[in-house]
Amino acid sequence: MHRTAVINLVALTPKQLKHMPRLRALMDSGTCCNLDPTLPAVTCTSQSTMLTGASPDRHGIVGNGWHDRERAETKFWQQSNHLVHGEKIWTQLKRLDPSFTCANCFWWYAMYAGVDVTITPRPMYPADGRKIPDIWTHPASLRDELQQAQGQFPLFKFWGPAADISSSAWIANAVRHVDQHFDPTLLLAYLPHLDYGLQKFGPEDPRMIGQAALLDDVAASLIEDLMARGRRILVVNEYAIVPVQQSCAPNIALRDAGLLALRHEC
């Protein structure tokens, strides 16, 4: 079985590739095809669809969060892999080849999945209300190995308004560590940098040229290193962020219809 790395460069499009010469050169040496997108085109749904080959109505991940009617609570970014129904690709491949191993580096619903190596964001929430950046790993010792080698995982640079290239660079180095120390048959990696740049600036903003160039260096360097160790590379994407000509605001429409109540907090 081929040793393969699947690199998820979320929000990567041909438009962004124009400003990513190293990655474009690597991709020009291979082949390219289109994936039919899921609906909704969001991270948890898209990743679960790719990892199971099932549609959202079958694997059950219909969004990045959903409303629990019994608890009357909306839960986002849950992490247990038990929430994803259907057979995962690593289970299928393990059945075909008992020597098969898999490492999941930051694809979602990573906790308690039937893989051999896992790295996923997992903040600590002390009783005083703080949110402390951290990761959850399997094996557990990998957490300390990674954070001793390259510092605390930059959670607040991973998502939100402060997101920058440092989180993708941290992940890329973690992927190298996993590749060298565990050598899994299938290596899953997620580099999110383009996503938040596009959300902050928009796809037409000239600042995205520099943002694309930053990811080009991080992603291409990682891919070159993995290829040098004999890995086949598959680059995938979850969705695209494109200019919008017309838009609707469902929450405003619900509020105007008297179906949504607001509470102002400070």
PDB file of N, CA and C in Angstrom, residues 211-246:
ATOM      1  N   GLN A 211      -0.961  36.893   1.647  1.00  0.00           N
ATOM      2  CA  GLN A 211      -1.401  35.764   2.463  1.00  0.00           C
ATOM      3  C   GLN A 211      -1.211  34.445   1.728  1.00  0.00           C
ATOM      4  N   ALA A 212      -1.522  34.441   0.434  1.00  0.00           N
ATOM      5  CA  ALA A 212      -1.331  33.229  -0.367  1.00  0.00           C
ATOM      6  C   ALA A 212       0.150  32.867  -0.451  1.00  0.00           C
ATOM      7  N   ALA A 213       1.003  33.882  -0.569  1.00  0.00           N
ATOM      8  CA  ALA A 213       2.445  33.623  -0.651  1.00  0.00           C
ATOM      9  C   ALA A 213       2.971  32.996   0.641  1.00  0.00           C
ATOM     10  N   LEU A 214       2.437  33.423   1.787  1.00  0.00           N
ATOM     11  CA  LEU A 214       2.867  32.844   3.061  1.00  0.00           C
ATOM     12  C   LEU A 214       2.541  31.348   3.123  1.00  0.00           C
ATOM     13  N   LEU A 215       1.323  30.998   2.744  1.00  0.00           N
ATOM     14  CA  LEU A 215       0.956  29.581   2.761  1.00  0.00           C
ATOM     15  C   LEU A 215       1.726  28.802   1.703  1.00  0.00           C
ATOM     16  N   ASP A 216       2.032  29.436   0.584  1.00  0.00           N
ATOM     17  CA  ASP A 216       2.797  28.771  -0.467  1.00  0.00           C
ATOM     18  C   ASP A 216       4.112  28.245   0.088  1.00  0.00           C
ATOM     19  N   ASP A 217       4.811  29.061   0.860  1.00  0.00           N
ATOM     20  CA  ASP A 217       6.086  28.628   1.425  1.00  0.00           C
ATOM     21  C   ASP A 217       5.905  27.489   2.418  1.00  0.00           C
ATOM     22  N   VAL A 218       4.905  27.620   3.315  1.00  0.00           N
ATOM     23  CA  VAL A 218       4.698  26.599   4.345  1.00  0.00           C
ATOM     24  C   VAL A 218       4.242  25.285   3.720  1.00  0.00           C
ATOM     25  N   ALA A 219       3.238  25.346   2.838  1.00  0.00           N
ATOM     26  CA  ALA A 219       2.675  24.121   2.263  1.00  0.00           C
ATOM     27  C   ALA A 219       3.645  23.449   1.299  1.00  0.00           C
ATOM     28  N   ALA A 220       4.282  24.233   0.438  1.00  0.00           N
ATOM     29  CA  ALA A 220       5.196  23.637  -0.534  1.00  0.00           C
ATOM     30  C   ALA A 220       6.404  23.011   0.160  1.00  0.00           C
ATOM     31  N   SER A 221       6.928  23.675   1.197  1.00  0.00           N
ATOM     32  CA  SER A 221       8.060  23.104   1.927  1.00  0.00           C
ATOM     33  C   SER A 221       7.683  21.779   2.564  1.00  0.00           C
ATOM     34  N   LEU A 222       6.480  21.720   3.166  1.00  0.00           N
ATOM     35  CA  LEU A 222       6.027  20.472   3.777  1.00  0.00           C
ATOM     36  C   LEU A 222       5.876  19.377   2.721  1.00  0.00           C
ATOM     37  N   ILE A 223       5.239  19.705   1.615  1.00  0.00           N
ATOM     38  CA  ILE A 223       5.022  18.709   0.570  1.00  0.00           C
ATOM     39  C   ILE A 223       6.347  18.205   0.015  1.00  0.00           C
ATOM     40  N   GLU A 224       7.302  19.107  -0.208  1.00  0.00           N
ATOM     41  CA  GLU A 224       8.614  18.686  -0.708  1.00  0.00           C
ATOM     42  C   GLU A 224       9.310  17.754   0.277  1.00  0.00           C
ATOM     43  N   ASP A 225       9.203  18.059   1.557  1.00  0.00           N
ATOM     44  CA  ASP A 225       9.818  17.195   2.567  1.00  0.00           C
ATOM     45  C   ASP A 225       9.171  15.813   2.579  1.00  0.00           C
ATOM     46  N   LEU A 226       7.852  15.779   2.487  1.00  0.00           N
ATOM     47  CA  LEU A 226       7.147  14.496   2.501  1.00  0.00           C
ATOM     48  C   LEU A 226       7.447  13.687   1.242  1.00  0.00           C
ATOM     49  N   MET A 227       7.520  14.370   0.124  1.00  0.00           N
ATOM     50  CA  MET A 227       7.855  13.677  -1.123  1.00  0.00           C
ATOM     51  C   MET A 227       9.273  13.116  -1.066  1.00  0.00           C
ATOM     52  N   ALA A 228      10.190  13.852  -0.448  1.00  0.00           N
ATOM     53  CA  ALA A 228      11.569  13.378  -0.330  1.00  0.00           C
ATOM     54  C   ALA A 228      11.649  12.104   0.492  1.00  0.00           C
ATOM     55  N   ARG A 229      10.663  11.892   1.372  1.00  0.00           N
ATOM     56  CA  ARG A 229      10.606  10.668   2.168  1.00  0.00           C
ATOM     57  C   ARG A 229       9.756   9.589   1.494  1.00  0.00           C
ATOM     58  N   GLY A 230       9.410   9.813   0.222  1.00  0.00           N
ATOM     59  CA  GLY A 230       8.752   8.777  -0.558  1.00  0.00           C
ATOM     60  C   GLY A 230       7.242   8.786  -0.508  1.00  0.00           C
ATOM     61  N   ARG A 231       6.659   9.850  -0.029  1.00  0.00           N
ATOM     62  CA  ARG A 231       5.198   9.885   0.062  1.00  0.00           C
ATOM     63  C   ARG A 231       4.559  10.381  -1.236  1.00  0.00           C
ATOM     64  N   ARG A 232       3.419   9.782  -1.565  1.00  0.00           N
ATOM     65  CA  ARG A 232       2.547  10.359  -2.578  1.00  0.00           C
ATOM     66  C   ARG A 232       1.717  11.455  -1.917  1.00  0.00           C
ATOM     67  N   ILE A 233       1.411  12.518  -2.664  1.00  0.00           N
ATOM     68  CA  ILE A 233       0.715  13.675  -2.108  1.00  0.00           C
ATOM     69  C   ILE A 233      -0.629  13.863  -2.797  1.00  0.00           C
ATOM     70  N   LEU A 234      -1.649  14.075  -1.991  1.00  0.00           N
ATOM     71  CA  LEU A 234      -2.975  14.434  -2.483  1.00  0.00           C
ATOM     72  C   LEU A 234      -3.388  15.724  -1.780  1.00  0.00           C
ATOM     73  N   VAL A 235      -3.580  16.792  -2.546  1.00  0.00           N
ATOM     74  CA  VAL A 235      -4.017  18.078  -1.986  1.00  0.00           C
ATOM     75  C   VAL A 235      -5.514  18.216  -2.228  1.00  0.00           C
ATOM     76  N   VAL A 236      -6.264  18.504  -1.172  1.00  0.00           N
ATOM     77  CA  VAL A 236      -7.717  18.640  -1.287  1.00  0.00           C
ATOM     78  C   VAL A 236      -8.155  19.984  -0.688  1.00  0.00           C
ATOM     79  N   ASN A 237      -9.385  20.326  -0.951  1.00  0.00           N
ATOM     80  CA  ASN A 237      -9.987  21.553  -0.443  1.00  0.00           C
ATOM     81  C   ASN A 237     -11.426  21.249  -0.046  1.00  0.00           C
ATOM     82  N   GLU A 238     -11.944  22.013   0.915  1.00  0.00           N
ATOM     83  CA  GLU A 238     -13.305  21.793   1.414  1.00  0.00           C
ATOM     84  C   GLU A 238     -14.335  22.665   0.707  1.00  0.00           C
ATOM     85  N   TYR A 239     -13.969  23.901   0.435  1.00  0.00           N
ATOM     86  CA  TYR A 239     -14.897  24.870  -0.158  1.00  0.00           C
ATOM     87  C   TYR A 239     -14.104  26.064  -0.658  1.00  0.00           C
ATOM     88  N   ALA A 240     -14.757  26.926  -1.428  1.00  0.00           N
ATOM     89  CA  ALA A 240     -14.146  28.162  -1.902  1.00  0.00           C
ATOM     90  C   ALA A 240     -14.889  29.350  -1.306  1.00  0.00           C
ATOM     91  N   ILE A 241     -14.163  30.445  -1.138  1.00  0.00           N
ATOM     92  CA  ILE A 241     -14.770  31.708  -0.725  1.00  0.00           C
ATOM     93  C   ILE A 241     -14.676  32.652  -1.911  1.00  0.00           C
ATOM     94  N   VAL A 242     -15.818  33.075  -2.426  1.00  0.00           N
ATOM     95  CA  VAL A 242     -15.865  33.851  -3.667  1.00  0.00           C
ATOM     96  C   VAL A 242     -16.653  35.144  -3.441  1.00  0.00           C
ATOM     97  N   PRO A 243     -16.498  36.121  -4.327  1.00  0.00           N
ATOM     98  CA  PRO A 243     -17.265  37.368  -4.194  1.00  0.00           C
ATOM     99  C   PRO A 243     -18.772  37.092  -4.252  1.00  0.00           C
ATOM    100  N   VAL A 244     -19.534  37.849  -3.494  1.00  0.00           N
ATOM    101  CA  VAL A 244     -20.993  37.706  -3.440  1.00  0.00           C
ATOM    102  C   VAL A 244     -21.635  38.920  -4.094  1.00  0.00           C
ATOM    103  N   GLN A 245     -22.549  38.670  -5.015  1.00  0.00           N
ATOM    104  CA  GLN A 245     -23.254  39.769  -5.676  1.00  0.00           C
ATOM    105  C   GLN A 245     -24.516  40.162  -4.924  1.00  0.00           C
ATOM    106  N   GLN A 246     -25.224  39.181  -4.410  1.00  0.00           N
ATOM    107  CA  GLN A 246     -26.429  39.419  -3.613  1.00  0.00           C
ATOM    108  C   GLN A 246     -26.353  38.526  -2.382  1.00  0.00           C
TER     109      GLN A 246
END
